[in-house]
Amino acid sequence: PYWEPRLLQRKSTNSPNSIGSREMSLPFGLSQRKLGRVQSISPPEVGDKSFIMITDIQDSTRLWEMNRNEMYEALILHRQCVRALLEETGGYEMSTEGDAFFLAFHSADSMLKFAAKLQDEHLSIAWPSGLDDNVQSLMSERAEATADALARMLKFDLRSFASDSPQELPVWKGLRVRIGMHCGPSVSKQAESGRILLKGPCTDGCKNIVNIVTSGGQVVCSEAVLTGLSERVSNMLSLVHLGRYCLDNHNEGVELFSVLPRSLTRRQKEFLPLQFMTQLSFSALECPDGSNNTVLAFCSISQLQQIERHLAAEKEKQSQLSVEVQRLPSPEVARAMSRECSTDSPCVQTKRAPEEELFRLFTSTIESTVYKHLGYIAESKPGFYLLAFHNQLNAIAWATEVQVNMMDQKWPESVLQVPQCCEKYRDDDPLQLLYRGPRLKIGMYAGNLQAVSLHRKTGRAQYFGPGINVAARVAALANGGQALIACDGDEDFAAIKILLSSQLTVSSHTDRGLVQLKGVAGMKRVVQVHQNLVGKRKFNPIRKISILPGNFKPFELPSVRDNSVEFSSQSVLSQRLPILQRLSRYSERSDRPKEEGAYQGRRSRSTLVVRSQLKPELSIDSSKL
Protein backbone atom coordinates (compact mmCIF):
# COMPACT_ATOMS: atom_id res chain seq x y z
CA PRO A 1 0.00 0.00 0.00
CA TYR A 2 1.08 3.58 -0.59
CA TRP A 3 -0.11 4.60 2.88
CA GLU A 4 -2.64 3.58 5.44
CA PRO A 5 -5.94 5.49 5.43
CA ARG A 6 -5.47 6.31 9.11
CA LEU A 7 -2.38 8.33 8.19
CA LEU A 8 -4.37 10.80 6.06
CA GLN A 9 -4.70 14.13 7.84
CA ARG A 10 -6.73 16.96 6.34
CA LYS A 11 -6.30 20.57 7.31
CA SER A 12 -9.31 22.86 7.66
CA THR A 13 -10.27 24.54 4.39
CA ASN A 14 -13.12 26.65 3.10
CA SER A 15 -13.78 24.38 0.12
CA PRO A 16 -13.54 20.58 0.23
CA ASN A 17 -12.43 20.58 -3.40
CA SER A 18 -9.75 23.28 -3.22
CA ILE A 19 -6.25 22.27 -4.26
CA GLY A 20 -3.21 23.36 -2.31
CA SER A 21 -4.97 23.17 1.08
CA ARG A 22 -4.25 19.50 1.89
CA GLU A 23 -1.15 17.86 3.23
CA MET A 24 -0.31 14.18 3.60
CA SER A 25 1.54 12.44 6.43
CA LEU A 26 3.45 9.48 4.99
CA PRO A 27 5.71 6.91 6.65
CA PHE A 28 9.38 7.83 6.46
CA GLY A 29 10.95 6.91 3.12
CA LEU A 30 7.69 5.83 1.52
CA SER A 31 7.30 8.90 -0.70
CA GLN A 32 10.88 8.70 -1.96
CA ARG A 33 10.56 4.99 -2.70
CA LYS A 34 7.37 5.37 -4.71
CA LEU A 35 8.48 8.53 -6.47
CA GLY A 36 11.59 6.68 -7.57
CA ARG A 37 9.54 4.97 -10.26
CA VAL A 38 9.70 8.14 -12.39
CA GLN A 39 13.15 9.38 -11.37
CA SER A 40 14.53 8.47 -14.81
CA ILE A 41 12.40 11.20 -16.47
CA SER A 42 14.12 14.57 -16.43
CA PRO A 43 12.11 17.59 -15.29
CA PRO A 44 11.05 20.13 -17.95
CA GLU A 45 13.09 23.27 -18.33
CA VAL A 46 11.75 26.45 -16.77
CA GLY A 47 10.93 29.45 -18.91
CA ASP A 48 8.05 31.36 -20.44
CA LYS A 49 6.25 28.18 -21.55
CA SER A 50 5.98 25.58 -18.81
CA PHE A 51 3.20 22.98 -19.07
CA ILE A 52 1.66 22.26 -15.66
CA MET A 53 -1.17 19.82 -14.80
CA ILE A 54 -3.03 19.17 -11.55
CA THR A 55 -5.34 16.17 -11.07
CA ASP A 56 -7.89 15.72 -8.29
CA ILE A 57 -10.54 13.11 -7.42
CA GLN A 58 -14.09 14.41 -7.10
CA ASP A 59 -15.83 13.78 -3.75
CA SER A 60 -12.85 11.86 -2.39
CA THR A 61 -13.68 12.82 1.22
CA ARG A 62 -17.25 11.53 0.91
CA LEU A 63 -16.03 8.30 -0.67
CA TRP A 64 -13.57 7.73 2.20
CA GLU A 65 -16.43 8.15 4.67
CA MET A 66 -18.75 5.78 2.78
CA ASN A 67 -16.31 2.85 2.48
CA ARG A 68 -12.69 3.18 3.57
CA ASN A 69 -11.51 -0.19 2.23
CA GLU A 70 -12.95 0.31 -1.26
CA MET A 71 -11.58 3.84 -1.50
CA TYR A 72 -8.21 2.58 -0.28
CA GLU A 73 -8.04 0.01 -3.10
CA ALA A 74 -9.37 2.48 -5.69
CA LEU A 75 -6.72 5.06 -4.76
CA ILE A 76 -3.97 2.49 -5.26
CA LEU A 77 -5.31 1.63 -8.73
CA HIS A 78 -5.61 5.31 -9.63
CA ARG A 79 -2.03 6.11 -8.62
CA GLN A 80 -0.67 3.09 -10.46
CA CYS A 81 -2.50 4.23 -13.60
CA VAL A 82 -1.17 7.80 -13.29
CA ARG A 83 2.45 6.74 -12.85
CA ALA A 84 2.28 4.20 -15.68
CA LEU A 85 0.96 6.88 -18.06
CA LEU A 86 3.65 9.32 -16.90
CA GLU A 87 6.32 6.86 -17.99
CA GLU A 88 4.53 6.37 -21.31
CA THR A 89 4.06 10.06 -22.12
CA GLY A 90 7.25 11.42 -20.58
CA GLY A 91 5.57 13.42 -17.82
CA TYR A 92 7.30 14.47 -14.62
CA GLU A 93 5.76 14.02 -11.18
CA MET A 94 6.61 17.04 -9.05
CA SER A 95 4.63 16.25 -5.89
CA THR A 96 1.37 14.94 -4.45
CA GLU A 97 -1.08 16.57 -2.03
CA GLY A 98 -3.68 14.15 -0.78
CA ASP A 99 -5.10 12.40 -3.84
CA ALA A 100 -3.95 15.23 -6.14
CA PHE A 101 -0.96 15.04 -8.48
CA PHE A 102 1.18 18.03 -9.48
CA LEU A 103 2.71 17.17 -12.86
CA ALA A 104 4.90 18.89 -15.46
CA PHE A 105 5.35 18.06 -19.13
CA HIS A 106 7.79 18.92 -21.89
CA SER A 107 5.14 19.77 -24.52
CA ALA A 108 1.44 20.39 -25.01
CA ASP A 109 1.09 17.17 -27.02
CA SER A 110 2.40 14.96 -24.23
CA MET A 111 0.23 16.71 -21.62
CA LEU A 112 -2.99 16.43 -23.65
CA LYS A 113 -2.26 12.80 -24.52
CA PHE A 114 -1.75 12.01 -20.84
CA ALA A 115 -5.05 13.67 -19.87
CA ALA A 116 -6.99 11.89 -22.61
CA LYS A 117 -5.47 8.49 -21.83
CA LEU A 118 -6.06 8.90 -18.09
CA GLN A 119 -9.78 9.48 -18.62
CA ASP A 120 -9.93 6.62 -21.11
CA GLU A 121 -7.94 4.14 -19.01
CA HIS A 122 -10.20 4.68 -16.00
CA LEU A 123 -12.97 2.93 -17.95
CA SER A 124 -10.92 -0.29 -18.23
CA ILE A 125 -9.70 -0.52 -14.61
CA ALA A 126 -11.23 -3.28 -12.46
CA TRP A 127 -12.49 -1.02 -9.66
CA PRO A 128 -13.80 -2.43 -6.34
CA SER A 129 -17.30 -3.84 -6.68
CA GLY A 130 -19.15 -1.25 -4.59
CA LEU A 131 -17.30 1.85 -5.78
CA ASP A 132 -19.57 2.59 -8.74
CA ASP A 133 -22.67 2.43 -6.53
CA ASN A 134 -21.16 4.93 -4.10
CA VAL A 135 -20.17 7.28 -6.91
CA GLN A 136 -23.62 7.07 -8.51
CA SER A 137 -25.32 7.84 -5.21
CA LEU A 138 -23.25 11.01 -4.93
CA MET A 139 -24.03 11.93 -8.53
CA SER A 140 -27.78 11.53 -7.90
CA GLU A 141 -27.57 14.43 -5.47
CA ARG A 142 -26.59 16.60 -8.46
CA ALA A 143 -29.37 15.26 -10.72
CA GLU A 144 -31.22 18.58 -10.83
CA ALA A 145 -28.10 20.54 -11.77
CA THR A 146 -27.22 17.93 -14.39
CA ALA A 147 -30.71 18.26 -15.89
CA ASP A 148 -30.17 22.01 -16.20
CA ALA A 149 -26.88 21.36 -18.02
CA LEU A 150 -28.67 19.04 -20.46
CA ALA A 151 -31.35 21.69 -21.04
CA ARG A 152 -28.69 24.20 -22.07
CA MET A 153 -27.47 21.72 -24.67
CA LEU A 154 -30.84 21.59 -26.43
CA LYS A 155 -29.96 24.74 -28.40
CA PHE A 156 -27.19 22.84 -30.17
CA ASP A 157 -27.31 20.34 -32.95
CA LEU A 158 -26.41 17.36 -30.76
CA ARG A 159 -24.80 15.58 -33.70
CA SER A 160 -21.73 17.65 -32.84
CA PHE A 161 -21.53 15.58 -29.64
CA ALA A 162 -21.63 12.30 -31.54
CA SER A 163 -18.89 10.02 -30.29
CA ASP A 164 -16.53 8.06 -32.49
CA SER A 165 -17.31 4.97 -30.43
CA PRO A 166 -20.58 2.98 -30.46
CA GLN A 167 -23.33 4.48 -28.33
CA GLU A 168 -23.60 1.40 -26.09
CA LEU A 169 -20.07 1.83 -24.68
CA PRO A 170 -20.07 3.48 -21.21
CA VAL A 171 -18.48 6.86 -20.63
CA TRP A 172 -18.43 6.69 -16.82
CA LYS A 173 -16.79 4.14 -14.55
CA GLY A 174 -14.93 4.25 -11.24
CA LEU A 175 -13.34 7.35 -9.77
CA ARG A 176 -14.06 10.65 -11.47
CA VAL A 177 -10.90 12.72 -11.84
CA ARG A 178 -10.97 16.41 -12.70
CA ILE A 179 -7.91 17.88 -14.40
CA GLY A 180 -6.67 21.45 -14.83
CA MET A 181 -3.90 22.45 -17.25
CA HIS A 182 -2.12 25.71 -17.91
CA CYS A 183 0.90 27.05 -19.80
CA GLY A 184 2.96 30.01 -18.67
CA PRO A 185 6.16 31.25 -16.99
CA SER A 186 7.63 29.41 -14.01
CA VAL A 187 10.77 29.05 -11.92
CA SER A 188 12.28 25.86 -10.48
CA LYS A 189 12.71 24.94 -6.84
CA GLN A 190 14.02 21.75 -5.25
CA ALA A 191 11.79 20.12 -2.66
CA GLU A 192 12.91 18.17 0.42
CA SER A 193 12.14 14.93 -1.41
CA GLY A 194 14.69 15.83 -4.07
CA ARG A 195 12.08 16.44 -6.74
CA ILE A 196 12.11 19.63 -8.83
CA LEU A 197 9.07 21.84 -8.30
CA LEU A 198 7.94 24.45 -10.82
CA LYS A 199 6.56 27.52 -9.08
CA GLY A 200 5.23 30.83 -10.33
CA PRO A 201 2.26 32.24 -12.27
CA CYS A 202 1.77 29.05 -14.29
CA THR A 203 1.34 26.82 -11.24
CA ASP A 204 -0.87 29.36 -9.49
CA GLY A 205 -3.06 29.70 -12.55
CA CYS A 206 -3.35 25.92 -12.85
CA LYS A 207 -4.53 25.71 -9.23
CA ASN A 208 -7.20 28.30 -9.91
CA ILE A 209 -8.35 26.42 -12.99
CA VAL A 210 -8.77 23.07 -11.26
CA ASN A 211 -10.47 24.72 -8.28
CA ILE A 212 -13.32 26.06 -10.41
CA VAL A 213 -13.96 22.69 -12.12
CA THR A 214 -17.01 21.23 -10.39
CA SER A 215 -17.44 18.01 -12.42
CA GLY A 216 -15.26 14.96 -12.07
CA GLY A 217 -14.16 13.43 -15.34
CA GLN A 218 -13.72 16.87 -16.93
CA VAL A 219 -10.45 18.21 -18.35
CA VAL A 220 -10.12 22.01 -18.49
CA CYS A 221 -7.17 23.79 -20.08
CA SER A 222 -6.25 27.32 -21.03
CA GLU A 223 -5.99 28.59 -24.59
CA ALA A 224 -2.20 28.82 -24.25
CA VAL A 225 -2.07 25.02 -24.00
CA LEU A 226 -4.03 24.54 -27.22
CA THR A 227 -1.83 27.02 -29.07
CA GLY A 228 1.12 24.64 -29.01
CA LEU A 229 -0.97 21.57 -29.91
CA SER A 230 -0.13 19.64 -33.07
CA GLU A 231 -2.74 18.85 -35.71
CA ARG A 232 -2.45 15.10 -35.11
CA VAL A 233 -3.26 15.34 -31.40
CA SER A 234 -5.92 17.99 -31.97
CA ASN A 235 -7.86 15.63 -34.23
CA MET A 236 -8.09 13.14 -31.34
CA LEU A 237 -9.87 15.59 -29.03
CA SER A 238 -13.24 17.30 -28.71
CA LEU A 239 -13.43 20.88 -27.42
CA VAL A 240 -16.10 23.05 -25.80
CA HIS A 241 -15.37 26.73 -25.22
CA LEU A 242 -16.05 27.68 -21.58
CA GLY A 243 -15.46 31.44 -21.80
CA ARG A 244 -12.83 33.87 -20.56
CA TYR A 245 -12.07 34.07 -16.84
CA CYS A 246 -9.84 36.36 -14.80
CA LEU A 247 -7.36 34.22 -12.89
CA ASP A 248 -4.78 35.51 -10.43
CA ASN A 249 -1.92 37.32 -12.17
CA HIS A 250 -3.94 37.33 -15.41
CA ASN A 251 -5.79 40.63 -15.44
CA GLU A 252 -6.64 40.32 -19.15
CA GLY A 253 -8.31 36.96 -18.57
CA VAL A 254 -7.70 33.44 -19.83
CA GLU A 255 -9.82 31.52 -22.34
CA LEU A 256 -10.77 28.10 -20.94
CA PHE A 257 -11.80 24.97 -22.84
CA SER A 258 -13.23 21.59 -21.88
CA VAL A 259 -11.11 18.89 -23.57
CA LEU A 260 -11.88 15.19 -23.87
CA PRO A 261 -10.97 12.31 -26.18
CA ARG A 262 -13.51 11.83 -28.94
CA SER A 263 -14.57 8.49 -27.47
CA LEU A 264 -15.88 10.37 -24.39
CA THR A 265 -17.50 13.30 -26.20
CA ARG A 266 -20.92 12.49 -24.76
CA ARG A 267 -19.64 13.52 -21.33
CA GLN A 268 -19.66 17.15 -22.43
CA LYS A 269 -23.46 17.19 -22.15
CA GLU A 270 -23.38 16.38 -18.42
CA PHE A 271 -20.75 18.77 -17.05
CA LEU A 272 -21.87 21.47 -14.66
CA PRO A 273 -20.88 25.13 -15.09
CA LEU A 274 -17.60 26.27 -13.61
CA GLN A 275 -17.63 27.73 -10.12
CA PHE A 276 -18.03 31.49 -9.96
CA MET A 277 -15.00 33.60 -10.71
CA THR A 278 -14.58 36.89 -12.52
CA GLN A 279 -16.00 35.95 -15.93
CA LEU A 280 -15.09 38.19 -18.86
CA SER A 281 -16.92 36.45 -21.72
CA PHE A 282 -19.68 33.90 -22.22
CA SER A 283 -19.17 30.23 -22.89
CA ALA A 284 -20.58 28.27 -25.80
CA LEU A 285 -23.33 27.04 -23.46
CA GLU A 286 -24.48 30.63 -22.87
CA CYS A 287 -24.50 31.75 -26.50
CA PRO A 288 -27.69 33.01 -28.23
CA ASP A 289 -29.90 30.11 -29.25
CA GLY A 290 -30.36 31.08 -32.90
CA SER A 291 -33.99 32.20 -32.61
CA ASN A 292 -35.49 35.00 -34.69
CA ASN A 293 -34.29 37.53 -32.09
CA THR A 294 -30.64 36.48 -32.42
CA VAL A 295 -28.55 39.18 -34.12
CA LEU A 296 -25.37 38.29 -35.98
CA ALA A 297 -22.74 40.99 -36.44
CA PHE A 298 -19.69 41.03 -38.70
CA CYS A 299 -16.99 43.44 -37.55
CA SER A 300 -13.69 44.09 -39.34
CA ILE A 301 -11.02 46.75 -39.78
CA SER A 302 -11.56 48.69 -42.97
CA GLN A 303 -8.71 48.61 -45.53
CA LEU A 304 -6.61 46.39 -43.31
CA GLN A 305 -4.28 45.29 -46.10
CA GLN A 306 -3.40 48.88 -46.97
CA ILE A 307 -2.69 49.59 -43.30
CA GLU A 308 -0.40 46.57 -43.01
CA ARG A 309 1.47 47.49 -46.19
CA HIS A 310 1.99 51.05 -44.96
CA LEU A 311 3.29 49.87 -41.58
CA ALA A 312 5.57 47.33 -43.26
CA ALA A 313 7.00 50.07 -45.49
CA GLU A 314 7.63 52.31 -42.47
CA LYS A 315 9.31 49.42 -40.66
CA GLU A 316 11.57 48.81 -43.62
CA LYS A 317 12.46 52.49 -43.76
CA GLN A 318 13.31 52.54 -40.04
CA SER A 319 15.47 49.43 -40.38
CA GLN A 320 17.49 51.09 -43.15
CA LEU A 321 18.04 54.17 -41.02
CA SER A 322 19.18 52.08 -38.06
CA VAL A 323 22.03 50.64 -40.11
CA GLU A 324 24.04 53.77 -39.33
CA VAL A 325 26.64 53.15 -36.66
CA GLN A 326 25.63 54.64 -33.32
CA ARG A 327 27.67 54.90 -30.17
CA LEU A 328 26.65 52.25 -27.69
CA PRO A 329 26.10 53.31 -24.07
CA SER A 330 28.62 52.36 -21.42
CA PRO A 331 27.95 49.24 -19.31
CA GLU A 332 26.95 51.41 -16.30
CA VAL A 333 24.41 53.34 -18.39
CA ALA A 334 23.06 50.11 -19.92
CA ARG A 335 22.49 48.59 -16.46
CA ALA A 336 20.74 51.75 -15.29
CA MET A 337 18.49 51.69 -18.33
CA SER A 338 17.63 48.02 -17.74
CA ARG A 339 16.63 48.81 -14.13
CA GLU A 340 14.42 51.71 -15.18
CA CYS A 341 12.70 49.78 -18.00
CA SER A 342 10.76 47.16 -16.07
CA THR A 343 8.29 44.79 -17.68
CA ASP A 344 5.34 47.17 -17.25
CA SER A 345 7.18 50.43 -17.96
CA PRO A 346 6.24 52.59 -20.97
CA CYS A 347 9.72 52.27 -22.46
CA VAL A 348 9.19 48.54 -22.91
CA GLN A 349 5.66 48.93 -24.25
CA THR A 350 6.77 51.31 -27.00
CA LYS A 351 9.10 48.62 -28.35
CA ARG A 352 6.13 46.46 -29.31
CA ALA A 353 5.66 46.24 -33.08
CA PRO A 354 2.98 48.65 -34.40
CA GLU A 355 1.07 45.78 -36.08
CA GLU A 356 1.02 43.81 -32.84
CA GLU A 357 -0.12 46.85 -30.85
CA LEU A 358 -2.84 47.59 -33.40
CA PHE A 359 -4.35 44.09 -33.15
CA ARG A 360 -3.98 44.03 -29.38
CA LEU A 361 -5.91 47.29 -28.90
CA PHE A 362 -8.50 46.23 -31.47
CA THR A 363 -9.04 42.90 -29.69
CA SER A 364 -9.32 44.44 -26.22
CA THR A 365 -11.79 47.08 -27.45
CA ILE A 366 -14.08 44.56 -29.15
CA GLU A 367 -14.07 41.93 -26.42
CA SER A 368 -14.57 44.32 -23.51
CA THR A 369 -17.65 45.88 -25.11
CA VAL A 370 -19.07 42.55 -26.36
CA TYR A 371 -19.27 41.05 -22.87
CA LYS A 372 -20.72 44.30 -21.50
CA HIS A 373 -23.65 44.03 -23.93
CA LEU A 374 -24.19 40.26 -23.46
CA GLY A 375 -22.67 39.26 -26.79
CA TYR A 376 -20.91 36.06 -27.77
CA ILE A 377 -17.74 35.72 -29.88
CA ALA A 378 -18.43 32.98 -32.41
CA GLU A 379 -15.27 33.50 -34.48
CA SER A 380 -12.24 35.75 -34.35
CA LYS A 381 -9.22 36.38 -36.56
CA PRO A 382 -6.72 39.24 -36.69
CA GLY A 383 -8.83 42.25 -37.64
CA PHE A 384 -12.15 40.33 -37.80
CA TYR A 385 -14.93 39.18 -35.44
CA LEU A 386 -18.21 37.31 -35.89
CA LEU A 387 -20.50 38.07 -32.95
CA ALA A 388 -23.95 36.98 -31.79
CA PHE A 389 -26.35 38.96 -29.59
CA HIS A 390 -29.60 37.97 -27.91
CA ASN A 391 -31.58 40.91 -29.32
CA GLN A 392 -31.34 44.08 -31.42
CA LEU A 393 -31.02 46.35 -28.39
CA ASN A 394 -27.76 44.76 -27.25
CA ALA A 395 -26.38 44.58 -30.79
CA ILE A 396 -27.08 48.25 -31.62
CA ALA A 397 -25.79 49.43 -28.24
CA TRP A 398 -22.54 47.53 -28.82
CA ALA A 399 -22.11 48.74 -32.42
CA THR A 400 -22.58 52.40 -31.53
CA GLU A 401 -20.37 52.24 -28.44
CA VAL A 402 -17.46 50.38 -30.00
CA GLN A 403 -17.13 52.99 -32.76
CA VAL A 404 -16.54 55.67 -30.12
CA ASN A 405 -14.30 53.48 -27.93
CA MET A 406 -11.97 52.87 -30.87
CA MET A 407 -11.12 56.59 -30.90
CA ASP A 408 -10.23 56.56 -27.18
CA GLN A 409 -7.48 53.94 -27.46
CA LYS A 410 -3.80 54.89 -27.19
CA TRP A 411 -2.82 54.11 -30.75
CA PRO A 412 0.90 54.27 -31.61
CA GLU A 413 2.01 57.33 -33.54
CA SER A 414 3.09 55.15 -36.45
CA VAL A 415 -0.48 53.85 -36.72
CA LEU A 416 -2.01 57.33 -36.57
CA GLN A 417 0.26 58.42 -39.42
CA VAL A 418 -1.38 55.88 -41.75
CA PRO A 419 -3.93 57.67 -43.98
CA GLN A 420 -6.60 55.07 -43.14
CA CYS A 421 -6.09 55.67 -39.38
CA CYS A 422 -5.33 59.38 -39.11
CA GLU A 423 -7.32 61.87 -37.05
CA LYS A 424 -10.16 63.78 -38.69
CA TYR A 425 -12.29 66.61 -37.31
CA ARG A 426 -15.58 68.19 -38.26
CA ASP A 427 -15.44 70.87 -40.92
CA ASP A 428 -17.63 73.27 -38.97
CA ASP A 429 -16.07 72.48 -35.58
CA PRO A 430 -12.28 71.88 -35.60
CA LEU A 431 -12.41 70.67 -31.99
CA GLN A 432 -14.93 67.89 -32.63
CA LEU A 433 -13.14 64.61 -33.38
CA LEU A 434 -14.79 62.28 -35.88
CA TYR A 435 -12.10 59.67 -36.63
CA ARG A 436 -9.05 58.42 -34.79
CA GLY A 437 -7.39 55.06 -35.31
CA PRO A 438 -8.55 52.19 -37.52
CA ARG A 439 -12.09 52.42 -38.91
CA LEU A 440 -14.51 49.58 -38.22
CA LYS A 441 -16.99 48.13 -40.69
CA ILE A 442 -20.01 46.59 -38.95
CA GLY A 443 -22.94 44.75 -40.54
CA MET A 444 -25.81 43.23 -38.54
CA TYR A 445 -28.94 41.21 -39.21
CA ALA A 446 -31.52 39.53 -36.91
CA GLY A 447 -33.07 36.10 -37.38
CA ASN A 448 -33.38 33.56 -40.18
CA LEU A 449 -30.98 31.06 -38.60
CA GLN A 450 -31.51 27.34 -38.94
CA ALA A 451 -29.12 25.59 -36.55
CA VAL A 452 -26.48 26.13 -33.88
CA SER A 453 -23.71 23.59 -33.37
CA LEU A 454 -20.24 23.38 -31.88
CA HIS A 455 -17.16 23.65 -34.04
CA ARG A 456 -15.07 20.51 -33.64
CA LYS A 457 -11.77 22.40 -33.91
CA THR A 458 -12.41 25.52 -31.81
CA GLY A 459 -15.18 24.36 -29.46
CA ARG A 460 -17.13 27.57 -30.11
CA ALA A 461 -20.75 27.87 -31.21
CA GLN A 462 -21.26 28.22 -34.95
CA TYR A 463 -24.44 29.37 -36.70
CA PHE A 464 -26.00 28.18 -39.94
CA GLY A 465 -28.71 29.70 -42.12
CA PRO A 466 -29.44 32.54 -44.54
CA GLY A 467 -28.96 35.10 -41.77
CA ILE A 468 -25.20 34.60 -41.93
CA ASN A 469 -25.17 35.52 -45.61
CA VAL A 470 -27.33 38.62 -45.07
CA ALA A 471 -25.12 39.93 -42.22
CA ALA A 472 -21.98 39.37 -44.32
CA ARG A 473 -23.48 41.23 -47.31
CA VAL A 474 -24.49 44.16 -45.12
CA ALA A 475 -20.99 44.35 -43.64
CA ALA A 476 -19.56 44.44 -47.18
CA LEU A 477 -21.74 47.49 -47.94
CA ALA A 478 -20.49 49.43 -44.90
CA ASN A 479 -17.79 52.08 -45.13
CA GLY A 480 -15.00 52.42 -42.59
CA GLY A 481 -16.42 53.83 -39.34
CA GLN A 482 -20.00 52.88 -40.27
CA ALA A 483 -22.42 50.44 -38.59
CA LEU A 484 -25.35 49.10 -40.64
CA ILE A 485 -28.25 46.84 -39.73
CA ALA A 486 -30.63 45.21 -42.22
CA CYS A 487 -34.41 45.16 -41.67
CA ASP A 488 -36.89 42.74 -43.21
CA GLY A 489 -39.77 45.20 -43.42
CA ASP A 490 -41.41 48.34 -42.09
CA GLU A 491 -42.29 46.69 -38.78
CA ASP A 492 -38.65 45.81 -38.11
CA PHE A 493 -37.59 49.31 -39.07
CA ALA A 494 -40.21 50.83 -36.74
CA ALA A 495 -38.96 48.63 -33.87
CA ILE A 496 -35.41 49.91 -34.37
CA LYS A 497 -36.61 53.51 -34.28
CA ILE A 498 -38.48 52.85 -31.04
CA LEU A 499 -35.35 51.31 -29.48
CA LEU A 500 -33.22 54.29 -30.43
CA SER A 501 -35.76 56.83 -29.21
CA SER A 502 -36.70 55.15 -25.91
CA GLN A 503 -33.68 53.20 -24.63
CA LEU A 504 -30.65 54.33 -26.65
CA THR A 505 -31.12 58.06 -26.36
CA VAL A 506 -27.44 58.77 -27.05
CA SER A 507 -27.75 57.11 -30.46
CA SER A 508 -29.62 57.88 -33.65
CA HIS A 509 -30.21 56.34 -37.06
CA THR A 510 -30.20 57.18 -40.76
CA ASP A 511 -32.30 55.32 -43.31
CA ARG A 512 -30.10 54.26 -46.23
CA GLY A 513 -32.98 52.92 -48.32
CA LEU A 514 -33.93 49.58 -49.84
CA VAL A 515 -31.12 47.42 -51.16
CA GLN A 516 -31.07 44.18 -53.12
CA LEU A 517 -28.25 42.12 -51.61
CA LYS A 518 -26.37 39.63 -53.73
CA GLY A 519 -27.67 36.10 -53.31
CA VAL A 520 -30.50 37.23 -51.00
CA ALA A 521 -34.16 36.98 -51.97
CA GLY A 522 -36.22 40.12 -51.51
CA MET A 523 -35.33 43.67 -50.63
CA LYS A 524 -33.71 44.67 -47.34
CA ARG A 525 -33.91 48.09 -45.77
CA VAL A 526 -30.48 49.16 -44.54
CA VAL A 527 -30.30 51.48 -41.52
CA GLN A 528 -27.18 53.23 -40.25
CA VAL A 529 -26.88 53.48 -36.44
CA HIS A 530 -24.42 55.74 -34.65
CA GLN A 531 -23.92 57.73 -31.50
CA ASN A 532 -24.69 61.43 -31.68
CA LEU A 533 -21.04 62.16 -30.96
CA VAL A 534 -20.00 60.86 -34.39
CA GLY A 535 -23.25 61.57 -36.20
CA LYS A 536 -21.57 64.04 -38.59
CA ARG A 537 -19.43 61.39 -40.24
CA LYS A 538 -19.79 61.44 -44.02
CA PHE A 539 -19.93 58.20 -45.98
CA ASN A 540 -20.09 57.25 -49.62
CA PRO A 541 -23.51 56.16 -50.90
CA ILE A 542 -24.31 52.49 -50.42
CA ARG A 543 -23.85 50.42 -53.53
CA LYS A 544 -27.25 49.26 -54.73
CA ILE A 545 -28.24 46.65 -57.33
CA SER A 546 -30.76 48.15 -59.75
CA ILE A 547 -34.21 46.56 -59.76
CA LEU A 548 -36.13 46.23 -63.02
CA PRO A 549 -39.79 47.35 -63.12
CA GLY A 550 -42.59 44.83 -63.03
CA ASN A 551 -41.93 41.14 -63.50
CA PHE A 552 -39.56 41.59 -66.42
CA LYS A 553 -36.28 39.73 -65.92
CA PRO A 554 -33.02 40.82 -67.54
CA PHE A 555 -32.29 39.09 -70.84
CA GLU A 556 -35.55 37.13 -70.74
CA LEU A 557 -37.10 37.05 -74.24
CA PRO A 558 -40.65 35.94 -74.99
CA SER A 559 -41.20 33.16 -77.49
CA VAL A 560 -41.85 34.51 -81.02
CA ARG A 561 -42.30 33.01 -84.49
CA ASP A 562 -39.27 34.52 -86.06
CA ASN A 563 -36.05 34.78 -84.10
CA SER A 564 -36.28 38.48 -83.32
CA VAL A 565 -38.58 40.68 -81.31
CA GLU A 566 -39.00 44.44 -81.29
CA PHE A 567 -39.38 46.65 -78.20
CA SER A 568 -41.05 49.98 -78.73
CA SER A 569 -41.84 50.88 -75.12
CA GLN A 570 -39.85 53.96 -74.14
CA SER A 571 -40.18 53.17 -70.41
CA VAL A 572 -38.76 49.66 -70.76
CA LEU A 573 -36.01 50.88 -73.07
CA SER A 574 -34.99 53.57 -70.59
CA GLN A 575 -34.41 50.82 -68.02
CA ARG A 576 -32.52 48.65 -70.53
CA LEU A 577 -30.34 51.47 -71.84
CA PRO A 578 -27.63 51.35 -69.10
CA ILE A 579 -27.30 47.58 -69.62
CA LEU A 580 -27.01 47.98 -73.39
CA GLN A 581 -24.43 50.71 -72.98
CA ARG A 582 -22.30 48.40 -70.83
CA LEU A 583 -22.63 45.70 -73.46
CA SER A 584 -21.41 48.10 -76.12
CA ARG A 585 -18.35 48.94 -74.02
CA TYR A 586 -17.61 45.24 -73.58
CA SER A 587 -17.82 44.74 -77.35
CA GLU A 588 -15.38 47.59 -78.04
CA ARG A 589 -12.77 45.85 -75.86
CA SER A 590 -13.36 42.47 -77.48
CA ASP A 591 -10.86 41.15 -80.02
CA ARG A 592 -13.49 39.07 -81.76
CA PRO A 593 -14.57 40.20 -85.28
CA LYS A 594 -17.86 42.12 -85.28
CA GLU A 595 -20.57 42.28 -87.87
CA GLU A 596 -20.93 45.56 -89.62
CA GLY A 597 -23.36 47.88 -87.88
CA ALA A 598 -23.81 45.60 -84.89
CA TYR A 599 -22.64 45.40 -81.26
CA GLN A 600 -21.58 42.09 -79.78
CA GLY A 601 -21.63 41.60 -76.03
CA ARG A 602 -18.97 39.76 -74.00
CA ARG A 603 -19.67 36.02 -73.78
CA SER A 604 -20.36 34.61 -70.35
CA ARG A 605 -23.26 32.20 -70.29
CA SER A 606 -24.94 33.71 -73.34
CA THR A 607 -24.22 36.19 -76.11
CA LEU A 608 -26.53 39.06 -76.89
CA VAL A 609 -26.30 40.73 -80.30
CA VAL A 610 -27.92 44.15 -80.42
CA ARG A 611 -28.81 45.43 -83.88
CA SER A 612 -29.35 49.02 -84.93
CA GLN A 613 -27.72 51.88 -83.05
CA LEU A 614 -29.59 51.87 -79.68
CA LYS A 615 -32.66 53.52 -81.18
CA PRO A 616 -36.20 53.42 -79.75
CA GLU A 617 -37.03 50.67 -82.22
CA LEU A 618 -34.67 47.94 -81.09
CA SER A 619 -34.28 44.46 -82.58
CA ILE A 620 -32.66 41.63 -80.60
CA ASP A 621 -31.64 38.39 -82.33
CA SER A 622 -32.56 35.59 -79.95
CA SER A 623 -31.13 32.81 -82.11
CA LYS A 624 -27.60 33.67 -81.02
CA LEU A 625 -28.23 33.49 -77.27
XYZ file of N, CA and C in Angstrom, residues 81 91 284 338 422 498 517 542 551 562:
30
model
N -2.161 3.815 -12.234
C -2.498 4.235 -13.600
C -1.803 5.546 -13.956
N 5.900 12.400 -18.801
C 5.567 13.422 -17.820
C 6.438 13.326 -16.586
N -19.739 28.753 -24.713
C -20.583 28.273 -25.804
C -21.954 27.853 -25.295
N 18.344 49.270 -17.935
C 17.626 48.020 -17.742
C 16.836 48.027 -16.444
N -5.679 58.049 -39.607
C -5.331 59.380 -39.109
C -6.535 60.048 -38.442
N -37.981 52.767 -32.419
C -38.477 52.847 -31.042
C -37.345 52.586 -30.054
N -29.541 42.719 -51.919
C -28.253 42.118 -51.605
C -27.985 40.927 -52.506
N -24.343 53.949 -50.419
C -24.315 52.494 -50.416
C -24.517 51.983 -51.823
N -42.437 42.506 -63.588
C -41.929 41.144 -63.503
C -40.933 40.828 -64.600
N -40.615 34.365 -85.532
C -39.271 34.520 -86.058
C -38.303 34.677 -84.890
